[in-house]
Short mmCIF file of C-alpha atoms and ligand atoms in Angstrom, two decimals:
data_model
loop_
_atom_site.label_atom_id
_atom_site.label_comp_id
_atom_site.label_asym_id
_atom_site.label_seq_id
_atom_site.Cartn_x
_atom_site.Cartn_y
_atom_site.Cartn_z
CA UNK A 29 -53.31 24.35 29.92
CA UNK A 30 -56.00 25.18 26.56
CA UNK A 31 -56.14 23.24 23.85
CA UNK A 32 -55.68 25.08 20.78
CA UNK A 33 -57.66 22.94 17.94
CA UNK A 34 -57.62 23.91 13.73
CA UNK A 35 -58.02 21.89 10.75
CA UNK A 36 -54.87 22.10 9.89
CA UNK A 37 -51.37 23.51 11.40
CA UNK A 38 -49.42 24.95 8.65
CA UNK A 39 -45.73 24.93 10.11
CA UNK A 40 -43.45 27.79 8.76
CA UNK A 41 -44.54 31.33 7.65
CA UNK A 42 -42.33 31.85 4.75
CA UNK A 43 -43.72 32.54 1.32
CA UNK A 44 -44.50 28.58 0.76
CA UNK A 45 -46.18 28.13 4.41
CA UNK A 46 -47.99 31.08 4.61
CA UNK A 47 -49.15 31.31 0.83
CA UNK A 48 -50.46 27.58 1.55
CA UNK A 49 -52.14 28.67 4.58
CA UNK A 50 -54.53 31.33 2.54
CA UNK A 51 -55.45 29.00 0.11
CA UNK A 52 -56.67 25.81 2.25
CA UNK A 53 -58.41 28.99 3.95
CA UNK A 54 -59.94 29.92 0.83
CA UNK A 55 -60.69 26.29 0.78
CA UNK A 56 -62.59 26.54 3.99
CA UNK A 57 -60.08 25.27 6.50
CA UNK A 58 -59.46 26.55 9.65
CA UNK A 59 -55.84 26.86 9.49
CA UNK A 60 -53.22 27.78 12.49
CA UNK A 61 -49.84 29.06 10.98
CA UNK A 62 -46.92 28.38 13.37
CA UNK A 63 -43.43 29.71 12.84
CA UNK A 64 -40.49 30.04 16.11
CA UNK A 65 -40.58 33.97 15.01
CA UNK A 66 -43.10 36.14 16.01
CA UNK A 67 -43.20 37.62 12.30
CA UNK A 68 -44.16 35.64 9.15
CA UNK A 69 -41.36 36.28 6.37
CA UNK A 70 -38.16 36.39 8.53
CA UNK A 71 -35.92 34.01 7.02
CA UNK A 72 -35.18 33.38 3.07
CA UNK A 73 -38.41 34.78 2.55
CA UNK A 74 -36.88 37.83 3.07
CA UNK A 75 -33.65 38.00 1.60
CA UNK A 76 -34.14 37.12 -1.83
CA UNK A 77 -33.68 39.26 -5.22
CA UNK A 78 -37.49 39.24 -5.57
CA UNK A 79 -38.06 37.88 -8.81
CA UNK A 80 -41.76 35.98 -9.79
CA UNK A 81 -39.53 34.42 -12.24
CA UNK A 82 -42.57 33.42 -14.96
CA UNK A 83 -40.11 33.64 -17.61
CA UNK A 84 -37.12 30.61 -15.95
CA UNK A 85 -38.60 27.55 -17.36
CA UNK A 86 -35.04 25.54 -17.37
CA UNK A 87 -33.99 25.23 -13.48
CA UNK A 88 -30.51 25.96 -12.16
CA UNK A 89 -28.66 23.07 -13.39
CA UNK A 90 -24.85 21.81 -12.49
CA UNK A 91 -22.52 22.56 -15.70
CA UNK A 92 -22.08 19.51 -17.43
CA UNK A 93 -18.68 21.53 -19.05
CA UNK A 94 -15.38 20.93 -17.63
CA UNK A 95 -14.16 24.76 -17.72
CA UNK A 96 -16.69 25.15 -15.80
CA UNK A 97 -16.78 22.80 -12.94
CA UNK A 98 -12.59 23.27 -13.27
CA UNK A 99 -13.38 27.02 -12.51
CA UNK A 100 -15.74 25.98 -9.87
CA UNK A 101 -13.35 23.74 -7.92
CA UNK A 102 -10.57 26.30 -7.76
CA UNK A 103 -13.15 28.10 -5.83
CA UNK A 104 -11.75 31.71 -6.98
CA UNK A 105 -15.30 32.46 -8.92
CA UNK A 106 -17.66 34.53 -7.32
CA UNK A 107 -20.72 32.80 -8.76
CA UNK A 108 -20.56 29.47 -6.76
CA UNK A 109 -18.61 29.09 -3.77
CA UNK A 110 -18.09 25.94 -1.13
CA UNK A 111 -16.77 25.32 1.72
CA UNK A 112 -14.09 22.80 1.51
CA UNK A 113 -14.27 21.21 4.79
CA UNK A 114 -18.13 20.65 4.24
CA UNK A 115 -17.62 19.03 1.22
CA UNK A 116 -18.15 14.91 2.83
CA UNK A 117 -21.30 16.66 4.60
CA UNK A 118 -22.60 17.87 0.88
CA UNK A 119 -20.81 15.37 -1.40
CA UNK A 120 -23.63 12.97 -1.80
CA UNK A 121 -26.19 15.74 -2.39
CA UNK A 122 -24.09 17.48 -5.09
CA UNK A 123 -23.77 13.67 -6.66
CA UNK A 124 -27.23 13.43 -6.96
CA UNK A 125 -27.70 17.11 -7.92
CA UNK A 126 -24.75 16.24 -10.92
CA UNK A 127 -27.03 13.09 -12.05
CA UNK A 128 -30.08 15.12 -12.17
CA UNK A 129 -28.74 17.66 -14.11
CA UNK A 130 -28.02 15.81 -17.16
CA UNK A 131 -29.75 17.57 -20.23
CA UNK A 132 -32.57 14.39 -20.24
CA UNK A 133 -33.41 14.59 -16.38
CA UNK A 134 -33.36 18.59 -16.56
CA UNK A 135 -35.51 18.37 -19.27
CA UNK A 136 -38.24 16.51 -17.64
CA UNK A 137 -37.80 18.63 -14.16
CA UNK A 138 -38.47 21.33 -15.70
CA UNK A 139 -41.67 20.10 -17.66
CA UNK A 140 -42.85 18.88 -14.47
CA UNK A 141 -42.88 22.63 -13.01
CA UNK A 142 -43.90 24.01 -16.24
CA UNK A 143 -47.47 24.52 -15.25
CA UNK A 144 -46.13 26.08 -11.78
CA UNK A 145 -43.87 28.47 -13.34
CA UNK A 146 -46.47 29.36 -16.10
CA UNK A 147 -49.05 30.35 -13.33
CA UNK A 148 -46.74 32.00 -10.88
CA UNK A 149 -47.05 35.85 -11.54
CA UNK A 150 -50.93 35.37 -11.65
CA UNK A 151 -51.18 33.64 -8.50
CA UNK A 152 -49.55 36.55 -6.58
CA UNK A 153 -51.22 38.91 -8.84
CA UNK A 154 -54.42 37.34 -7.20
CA UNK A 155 -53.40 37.50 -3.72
CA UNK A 156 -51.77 40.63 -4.11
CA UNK A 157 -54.80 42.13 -5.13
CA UNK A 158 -56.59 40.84 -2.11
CA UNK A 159 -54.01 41.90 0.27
CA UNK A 160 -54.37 45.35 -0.93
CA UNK A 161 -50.58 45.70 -1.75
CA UNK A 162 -50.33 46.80 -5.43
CA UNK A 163 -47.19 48.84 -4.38
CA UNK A 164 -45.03 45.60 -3.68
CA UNK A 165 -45.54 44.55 -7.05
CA UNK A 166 -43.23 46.37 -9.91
CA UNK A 167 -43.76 45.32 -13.98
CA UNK A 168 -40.17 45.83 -14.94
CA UNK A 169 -39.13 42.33 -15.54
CA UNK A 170 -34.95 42.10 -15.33
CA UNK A 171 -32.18 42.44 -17.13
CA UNK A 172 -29.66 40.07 -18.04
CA UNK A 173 -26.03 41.25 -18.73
CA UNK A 174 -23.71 39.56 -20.99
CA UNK A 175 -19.70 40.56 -21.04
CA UNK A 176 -18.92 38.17 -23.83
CA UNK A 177 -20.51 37.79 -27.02
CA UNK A 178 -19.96 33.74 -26.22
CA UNK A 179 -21.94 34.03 -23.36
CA UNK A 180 -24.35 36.70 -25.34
CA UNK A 181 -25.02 33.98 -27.95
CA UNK A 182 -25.42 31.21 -25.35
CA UNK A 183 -27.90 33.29 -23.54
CA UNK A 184 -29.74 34.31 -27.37
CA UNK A 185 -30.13 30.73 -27.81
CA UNK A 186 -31.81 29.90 -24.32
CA UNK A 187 -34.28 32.15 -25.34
CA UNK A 188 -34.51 31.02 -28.47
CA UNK A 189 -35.37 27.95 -26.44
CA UNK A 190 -37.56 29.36 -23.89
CA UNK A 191 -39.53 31.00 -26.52
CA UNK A 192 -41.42 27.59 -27.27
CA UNK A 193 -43.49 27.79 -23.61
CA UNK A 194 -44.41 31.06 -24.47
CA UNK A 195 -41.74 33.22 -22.87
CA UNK A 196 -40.42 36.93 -24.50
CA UNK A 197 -37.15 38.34 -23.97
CA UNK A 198 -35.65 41.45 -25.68
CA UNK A 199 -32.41 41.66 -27.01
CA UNK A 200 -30.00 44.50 -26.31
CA UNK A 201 -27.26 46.01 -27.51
CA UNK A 202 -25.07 48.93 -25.63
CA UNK A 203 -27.42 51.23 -26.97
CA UNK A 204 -30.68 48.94 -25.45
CA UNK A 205 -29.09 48.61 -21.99
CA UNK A 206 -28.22 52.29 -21.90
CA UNK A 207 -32.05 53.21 -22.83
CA UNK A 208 -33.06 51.10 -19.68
CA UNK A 209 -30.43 51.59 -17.54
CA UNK A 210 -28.92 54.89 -18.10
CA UNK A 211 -26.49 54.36 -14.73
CA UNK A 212 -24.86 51.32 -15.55
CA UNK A 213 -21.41 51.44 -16.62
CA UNK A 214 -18.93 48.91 -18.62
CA UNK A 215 -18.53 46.95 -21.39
CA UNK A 216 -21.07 44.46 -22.53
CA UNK A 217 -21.96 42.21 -25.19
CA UNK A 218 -25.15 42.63 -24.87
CA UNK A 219 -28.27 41.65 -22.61
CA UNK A 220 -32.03 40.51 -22.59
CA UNK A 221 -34.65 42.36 -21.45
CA UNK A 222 -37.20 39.66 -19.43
CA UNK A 223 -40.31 42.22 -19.67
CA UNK A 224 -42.48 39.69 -17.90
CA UNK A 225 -41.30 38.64 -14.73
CA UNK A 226 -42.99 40.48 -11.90
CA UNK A 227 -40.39 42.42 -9.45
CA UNK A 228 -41.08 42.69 -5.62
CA UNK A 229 -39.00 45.49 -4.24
CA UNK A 230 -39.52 44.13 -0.69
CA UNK A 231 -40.01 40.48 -0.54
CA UNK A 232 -40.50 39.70 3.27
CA UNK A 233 -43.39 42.89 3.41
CA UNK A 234 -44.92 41.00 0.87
CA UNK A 235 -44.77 37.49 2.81
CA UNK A 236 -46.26 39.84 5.89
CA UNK A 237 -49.10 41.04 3.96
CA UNK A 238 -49.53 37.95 2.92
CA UNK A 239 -49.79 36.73 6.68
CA UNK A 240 -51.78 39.74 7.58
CA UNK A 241 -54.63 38.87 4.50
CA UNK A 242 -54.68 35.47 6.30
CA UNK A 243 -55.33 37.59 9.75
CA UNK A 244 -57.81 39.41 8.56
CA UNK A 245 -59.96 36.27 7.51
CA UNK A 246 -59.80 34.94 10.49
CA UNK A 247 -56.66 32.68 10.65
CA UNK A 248 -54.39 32.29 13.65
CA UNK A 249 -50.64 32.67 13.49
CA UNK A 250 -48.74 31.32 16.94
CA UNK A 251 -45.08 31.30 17.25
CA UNK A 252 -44.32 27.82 18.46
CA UNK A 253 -41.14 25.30 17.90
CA UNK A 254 -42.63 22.64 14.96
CA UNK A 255 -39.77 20.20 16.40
CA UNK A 256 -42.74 19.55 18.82
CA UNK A 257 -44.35 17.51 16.40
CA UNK A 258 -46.47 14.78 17.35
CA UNK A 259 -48.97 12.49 15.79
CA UNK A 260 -51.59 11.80 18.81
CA UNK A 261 -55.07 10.24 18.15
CA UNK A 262 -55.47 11.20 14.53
CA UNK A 263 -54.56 14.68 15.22
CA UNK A 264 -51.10 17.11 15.20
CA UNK A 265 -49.86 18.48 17.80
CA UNK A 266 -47.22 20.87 18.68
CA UNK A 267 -46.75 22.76 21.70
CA UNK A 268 -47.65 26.41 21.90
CA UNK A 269 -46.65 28.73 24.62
CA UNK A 270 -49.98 28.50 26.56
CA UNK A 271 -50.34 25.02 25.64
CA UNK A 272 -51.44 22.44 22.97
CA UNK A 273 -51.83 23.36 19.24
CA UNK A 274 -53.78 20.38 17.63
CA UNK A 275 -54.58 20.38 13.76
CA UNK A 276 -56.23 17.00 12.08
CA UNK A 277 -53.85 17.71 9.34
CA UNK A 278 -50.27 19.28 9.41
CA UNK A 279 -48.29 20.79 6.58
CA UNK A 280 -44.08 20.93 6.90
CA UNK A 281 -43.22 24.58 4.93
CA UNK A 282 -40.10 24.78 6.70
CA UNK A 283 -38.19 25.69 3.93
CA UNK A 284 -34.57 25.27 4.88
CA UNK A 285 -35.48 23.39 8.44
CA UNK A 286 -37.76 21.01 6.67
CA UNK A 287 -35.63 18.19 7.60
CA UNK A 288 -35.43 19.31 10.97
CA UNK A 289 -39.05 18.04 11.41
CA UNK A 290 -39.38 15.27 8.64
CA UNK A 291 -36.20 13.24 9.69
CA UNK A 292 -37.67 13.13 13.32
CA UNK A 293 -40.57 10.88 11.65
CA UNK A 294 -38.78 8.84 9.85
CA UNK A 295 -38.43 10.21 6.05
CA UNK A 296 -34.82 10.49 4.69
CA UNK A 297 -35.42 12.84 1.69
CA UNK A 298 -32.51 14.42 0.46
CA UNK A 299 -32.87 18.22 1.10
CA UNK A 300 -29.69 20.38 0.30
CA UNK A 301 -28.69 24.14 1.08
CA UNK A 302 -27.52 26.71 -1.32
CA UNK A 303 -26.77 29.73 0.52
CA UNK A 304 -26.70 33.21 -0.81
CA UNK A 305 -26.08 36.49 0.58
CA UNK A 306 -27.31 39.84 0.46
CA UNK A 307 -26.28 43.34 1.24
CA UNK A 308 -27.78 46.23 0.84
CA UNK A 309 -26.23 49.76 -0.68
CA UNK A 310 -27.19 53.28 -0.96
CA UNK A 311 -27.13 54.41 -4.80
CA UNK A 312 -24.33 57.64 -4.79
CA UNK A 313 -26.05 61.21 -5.92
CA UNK A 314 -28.86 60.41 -7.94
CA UNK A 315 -28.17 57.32 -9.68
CA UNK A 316 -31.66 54.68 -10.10
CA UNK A 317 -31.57 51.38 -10.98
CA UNK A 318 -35.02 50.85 -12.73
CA UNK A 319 -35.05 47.01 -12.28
CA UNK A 320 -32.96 43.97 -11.07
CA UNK A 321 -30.07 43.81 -13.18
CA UNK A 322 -27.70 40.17 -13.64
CA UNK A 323 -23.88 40.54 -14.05
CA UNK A 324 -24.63 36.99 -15.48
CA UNK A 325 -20.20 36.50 -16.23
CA UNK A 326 -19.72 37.90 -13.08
CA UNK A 327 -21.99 36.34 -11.01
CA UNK A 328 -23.79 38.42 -8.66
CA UNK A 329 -27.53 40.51 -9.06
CA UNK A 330 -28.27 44.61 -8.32
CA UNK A 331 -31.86 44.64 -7.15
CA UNK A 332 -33.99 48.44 -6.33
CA UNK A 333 -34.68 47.14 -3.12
CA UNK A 334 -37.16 49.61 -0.95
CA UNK A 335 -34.05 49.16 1.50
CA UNK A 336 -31.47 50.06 -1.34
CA UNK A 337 -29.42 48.66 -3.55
CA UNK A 338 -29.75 44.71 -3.28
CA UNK A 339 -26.46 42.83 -3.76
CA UNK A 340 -27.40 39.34 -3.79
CA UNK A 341 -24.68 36.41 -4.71
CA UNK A 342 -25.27 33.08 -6.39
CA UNK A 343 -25.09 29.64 -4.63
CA UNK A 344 -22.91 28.71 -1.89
CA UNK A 345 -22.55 24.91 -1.02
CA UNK A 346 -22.04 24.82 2.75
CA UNK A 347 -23.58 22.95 6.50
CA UNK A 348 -27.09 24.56 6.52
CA UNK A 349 -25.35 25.94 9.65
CA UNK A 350 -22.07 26.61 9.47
CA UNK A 351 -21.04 30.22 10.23
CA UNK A 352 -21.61 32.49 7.48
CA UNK A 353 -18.84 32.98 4.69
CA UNK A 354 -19.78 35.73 2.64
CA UNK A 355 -16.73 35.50 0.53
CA UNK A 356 -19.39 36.01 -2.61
CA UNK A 357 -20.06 39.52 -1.64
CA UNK A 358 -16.51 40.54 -0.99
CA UNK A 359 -15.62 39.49 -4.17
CA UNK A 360 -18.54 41.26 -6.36
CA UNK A 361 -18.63 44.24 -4.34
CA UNK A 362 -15.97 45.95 -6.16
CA UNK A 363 -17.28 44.64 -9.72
CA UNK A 364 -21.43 46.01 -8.75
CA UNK A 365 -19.53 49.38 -8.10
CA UNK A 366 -17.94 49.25 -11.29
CA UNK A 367 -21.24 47.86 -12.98
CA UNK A 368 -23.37 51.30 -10.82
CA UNK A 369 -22.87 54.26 -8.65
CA UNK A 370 -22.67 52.40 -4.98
CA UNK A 371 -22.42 54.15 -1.95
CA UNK A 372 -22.18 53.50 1.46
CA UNK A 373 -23.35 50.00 2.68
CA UNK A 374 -26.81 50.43 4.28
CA UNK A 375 -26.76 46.96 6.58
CA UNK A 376 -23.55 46.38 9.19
CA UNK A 377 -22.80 42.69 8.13
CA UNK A 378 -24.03 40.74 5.04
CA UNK A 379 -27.47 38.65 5.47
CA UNK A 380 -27.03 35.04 4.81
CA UNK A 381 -30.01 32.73 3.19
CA UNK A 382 -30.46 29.01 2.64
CA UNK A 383 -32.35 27.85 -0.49
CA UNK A 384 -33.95 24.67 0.27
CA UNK A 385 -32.88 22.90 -3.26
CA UNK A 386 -33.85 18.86 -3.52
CA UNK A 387 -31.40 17.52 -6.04
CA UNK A 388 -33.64 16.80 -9.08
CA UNK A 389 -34.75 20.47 -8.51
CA UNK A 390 -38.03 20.21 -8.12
CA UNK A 391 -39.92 20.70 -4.68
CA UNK A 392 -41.67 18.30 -2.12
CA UNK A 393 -45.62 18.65 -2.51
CA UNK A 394 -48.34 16.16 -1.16
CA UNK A 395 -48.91 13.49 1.22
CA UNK A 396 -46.78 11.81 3.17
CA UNK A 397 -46.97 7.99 2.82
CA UNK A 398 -46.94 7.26 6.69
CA UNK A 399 -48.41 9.39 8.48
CA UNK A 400 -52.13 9.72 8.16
CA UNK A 401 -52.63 13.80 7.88
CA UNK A 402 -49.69 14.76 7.21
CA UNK A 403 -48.28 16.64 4.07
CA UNK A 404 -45.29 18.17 2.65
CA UNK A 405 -44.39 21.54 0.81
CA UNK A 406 -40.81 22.25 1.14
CA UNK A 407 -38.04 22.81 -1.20
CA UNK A 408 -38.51 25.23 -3.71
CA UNK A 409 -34.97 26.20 -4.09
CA UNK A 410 -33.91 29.61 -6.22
CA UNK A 411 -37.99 29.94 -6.97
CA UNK A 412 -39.92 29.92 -3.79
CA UNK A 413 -40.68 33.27 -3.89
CA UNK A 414 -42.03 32.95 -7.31
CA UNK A 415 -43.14 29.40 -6.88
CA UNK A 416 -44.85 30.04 -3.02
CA UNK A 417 -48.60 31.31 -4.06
CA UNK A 418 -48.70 28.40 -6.99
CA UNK A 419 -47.71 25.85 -4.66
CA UNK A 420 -49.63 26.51 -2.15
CA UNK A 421 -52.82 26.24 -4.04
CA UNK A 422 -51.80 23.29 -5.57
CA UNK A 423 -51.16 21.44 -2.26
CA UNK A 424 -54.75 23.05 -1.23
CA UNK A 425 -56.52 21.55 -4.02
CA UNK A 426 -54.77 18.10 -3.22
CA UNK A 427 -55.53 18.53 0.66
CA UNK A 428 -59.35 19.15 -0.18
CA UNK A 429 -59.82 16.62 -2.82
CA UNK A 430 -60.49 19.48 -5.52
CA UNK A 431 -59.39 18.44 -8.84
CA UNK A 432 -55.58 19.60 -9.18
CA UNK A 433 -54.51 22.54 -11.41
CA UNK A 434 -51.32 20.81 -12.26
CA UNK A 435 -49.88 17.49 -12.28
CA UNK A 436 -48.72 16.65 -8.22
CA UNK A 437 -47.11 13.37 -9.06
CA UNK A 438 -43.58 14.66 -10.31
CA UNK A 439 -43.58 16.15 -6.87
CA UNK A 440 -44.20 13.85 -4.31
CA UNK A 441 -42.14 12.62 -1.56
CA UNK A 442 -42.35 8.88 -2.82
CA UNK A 443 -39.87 9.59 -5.85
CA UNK A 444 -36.52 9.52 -3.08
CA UNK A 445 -37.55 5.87 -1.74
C1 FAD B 502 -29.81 35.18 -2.15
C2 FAD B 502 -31.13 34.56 -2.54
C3 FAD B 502 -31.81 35.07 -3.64
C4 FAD B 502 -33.02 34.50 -4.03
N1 FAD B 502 -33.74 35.08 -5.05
C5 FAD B 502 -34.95 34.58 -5.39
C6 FAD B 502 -35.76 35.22 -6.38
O1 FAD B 502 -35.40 36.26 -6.93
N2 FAD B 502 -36.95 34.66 -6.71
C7 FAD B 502 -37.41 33.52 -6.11
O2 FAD B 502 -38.48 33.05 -6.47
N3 FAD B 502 -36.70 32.93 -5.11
C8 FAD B 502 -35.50 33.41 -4.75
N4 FAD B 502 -34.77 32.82 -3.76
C9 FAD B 502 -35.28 31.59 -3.14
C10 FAD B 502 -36.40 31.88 -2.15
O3 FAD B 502 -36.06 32.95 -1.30
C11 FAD B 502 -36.70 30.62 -1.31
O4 FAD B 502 -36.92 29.51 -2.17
C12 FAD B 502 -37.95 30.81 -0.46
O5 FAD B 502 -37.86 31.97 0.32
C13 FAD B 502 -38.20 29.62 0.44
O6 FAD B 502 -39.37 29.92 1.17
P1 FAD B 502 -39.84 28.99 2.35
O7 FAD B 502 -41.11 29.54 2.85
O8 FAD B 502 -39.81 27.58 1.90
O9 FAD B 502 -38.66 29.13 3.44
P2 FAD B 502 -38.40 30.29 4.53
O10 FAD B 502 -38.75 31.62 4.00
O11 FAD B 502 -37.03 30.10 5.05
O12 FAD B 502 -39.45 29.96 5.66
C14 FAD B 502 -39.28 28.87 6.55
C15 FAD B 502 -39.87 29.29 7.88
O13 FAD B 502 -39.77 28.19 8.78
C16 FAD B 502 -39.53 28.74 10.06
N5 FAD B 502 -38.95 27.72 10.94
C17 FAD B 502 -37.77 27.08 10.79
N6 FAD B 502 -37.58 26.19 11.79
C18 FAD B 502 -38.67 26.29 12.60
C19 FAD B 502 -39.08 25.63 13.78
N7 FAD B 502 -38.33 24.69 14.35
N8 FAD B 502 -40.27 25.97 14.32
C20 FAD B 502 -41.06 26.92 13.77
N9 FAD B 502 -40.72 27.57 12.65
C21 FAD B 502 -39.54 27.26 12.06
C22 FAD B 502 -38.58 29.89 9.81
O14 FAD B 502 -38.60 30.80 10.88
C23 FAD B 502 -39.14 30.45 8.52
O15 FAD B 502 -40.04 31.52 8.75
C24 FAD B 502 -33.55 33.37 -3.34
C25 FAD B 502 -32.86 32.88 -2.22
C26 FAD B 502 -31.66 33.46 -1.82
C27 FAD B 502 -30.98 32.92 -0.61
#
């Protein structure tokens, strides 16, 4: 049987493994990138609303507002859903998730990924650029929708908020929306315009051409199971189908099956799942949606997918893998064909995705404390796609000892002990 040996085994080829896997290349490793699909990009990589969301510098928090979490439990609102007999499986996640979401622990999350978030779009702008894909990249930015003017002047004043780290947003009356989106029908309060979030109208082609840049310069992608994992004399190893895979260093960018790996070794780290679904719909006649557009009271996203229309739902708390429930997109179908001309449905069945989401919502990055060589960069939650290129580099500069863009130490694995 060969022995397969690399610097550095990068396992998962989703947007976090794979964009991690071009920069320690940059770097000068020599970097195998294993995943159980033949295909970078597969899983939540591909499913998302594919926003490079520069402009969300407050992360998805848990309401601290009684209406709200009232509305939530009577689980009749389309914009979070759970599964009530997996509630004592996600209980003590959604505890911790409640305690980190007070205004003072939200506050300081969110500073932490500041420098992430603020470097985001020009990260993929870079790699982009190098993988020769300028088409998968769209400058609309998005469109947030308001249906009350309570919710219009909440929204006004997270700007007003947002404004401070440098973010724009425009906002719209009936007349504004209408001048962007001349197909969307209803009544609104109002909306912002978010002209500077970058829009990727196919997120797993981007993910592959990703991959393919990575090919190209001489990188190796193997589809192999990473539950294989084993430390043996200073090395990685994992077991490929013509034999061993062996990396000095190995990287977990599992996304949602992080744990799957990390528990094996002995690291309890608290990774939850918010699912989300997607389906995709052919616009009727000629209708065009110019950009993603957020029902934000209603709770579900249009996206111009190069596939179609893009319904995609908010979070669902549920078993990473219980059967999928897409109760979400039954319930916002009828409202997105209110909110724009929908036609058929393009897929048979609604995709299901799992957002890897840690509780203090902020992702794993750096070493981990036990095992010589061996590093984490999972759980990026509703921002991997926008988050995956920043990360990666960011974990690259810590594996090579270059002097870190941003600070690592909010993110490392130690801060769950
Ligand atoms: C409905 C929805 C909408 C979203 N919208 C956005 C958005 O607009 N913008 C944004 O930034 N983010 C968005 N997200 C979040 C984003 O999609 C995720 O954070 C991101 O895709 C996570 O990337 P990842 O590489 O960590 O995980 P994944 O893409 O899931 O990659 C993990 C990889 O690990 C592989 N793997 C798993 N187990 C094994 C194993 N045992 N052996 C080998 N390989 C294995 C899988 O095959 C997979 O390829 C959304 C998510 C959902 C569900």
């Amino acid at each position: 049987m060969a022995l397969i040996k690399s610097d550095v085994l990068v396992l998962g080829a989703g947007i976090v493994g794979v964009s991690a896997a071009l920069h320690l290349q940059k770097r000068g490793r020599d970097v195998i990138l294993v995943d159980r699909h033949e295909r970078a990009g597969e899983e939540t990589s591909y499913g998302n609303a594919g926003l490079i969301e520069c402009a969300s510098v407050f992360p998805y928090v848990f309401p601290y507002d009684l209406r709200q979490v009232l509305r939530y439990a009577l689980n009749r609102f389309p914009e979070a859903h759970y599964r009530f007999r997996d509630l004592p499986a996600f209980l003590p996640w959604l505890i911790r998730y409640i305690l980190a979401s007070s205004p003072e622990r939200a506050f300081r999350s969110a500073m932490a990924a500041l420098p992430l978030i603020q470097r985001s779009l020009v990260e993929h702008e870079t790699l982009i650029a190098e993988a020769g894909v300028p088409q998968l990249l769209r400058r609309t930015g998005w469109i947030k929708l308001f249906r009350s003017n309570a919710t219009l002047d909440k929204g006004i004043a997270d700007l007003e908020r947002v404004r401070r780290y440098g973010v724009e947003g425009d906002v719209l009356d009936a007349k504004g929306i209408a001048a962007r989106e001349p197909n969307l029908s209803g009544t609104f309060a109002g909306a912002i315009h978010w002209p500077a979030p970058g829009f990727i109208p196919d997120p797993g082609a981007l993910t592959k051409a990703y991959a393919a840049l990575f090919l190209r310069r001489g990188g190796r992608f193997i589809a192999a199971d990473a539950r294989t994992l084993t430390q043996s004399q200073a090395a990685w190893r994992i077991e490929g189908p013509n034999g061993g895979l062996m990396g000095r260093e190995a990287v977990i960018a599992l996304g949602p099956w992080s744990d799957d790996v990390f528990r094996g070794l002995g690291y309890n780290m608290p990774l939850g799942i918010k699912r989300g679904y997607h389906l995709h719909l052919a616009p009727r006649g000629n209708a065009v949606l110019n950009r993603p557009v957020l029902d934000s009271d209603l709770g579900y996203l249009l996206a111009p997918m190069n596939q179609g229309i893009r319904l995609t739902t908010g979070a669902e708390f549920a078993r990473r893998d219980a059967p999928p429930t897409p109760v979400q997109i039954e319930r916002t179908l009828p409202l997105a064909r209110e909110l724009f001309p929908l036609g058929e449905a393009i897929d048979a069945t609604p995709w299901m995705g799992r957002r890897p989401c840690m509780p203090d919502m902020l992702p794993v990055i750096g070493k981990a404390a036990r095992h010589a060589g061996l590093w984490f960069n999972f759980g990026h939650q509703h921002h991997g796609l926008t988050l995956g290129p920043a990360t990666g580099r960011l974990l690259a500069e810590m594996m090579t000892g270059a002097a870190p863009f941003a600070d690592p130490r909010p993110f490392a694995a130690e801060r769950f002990r």
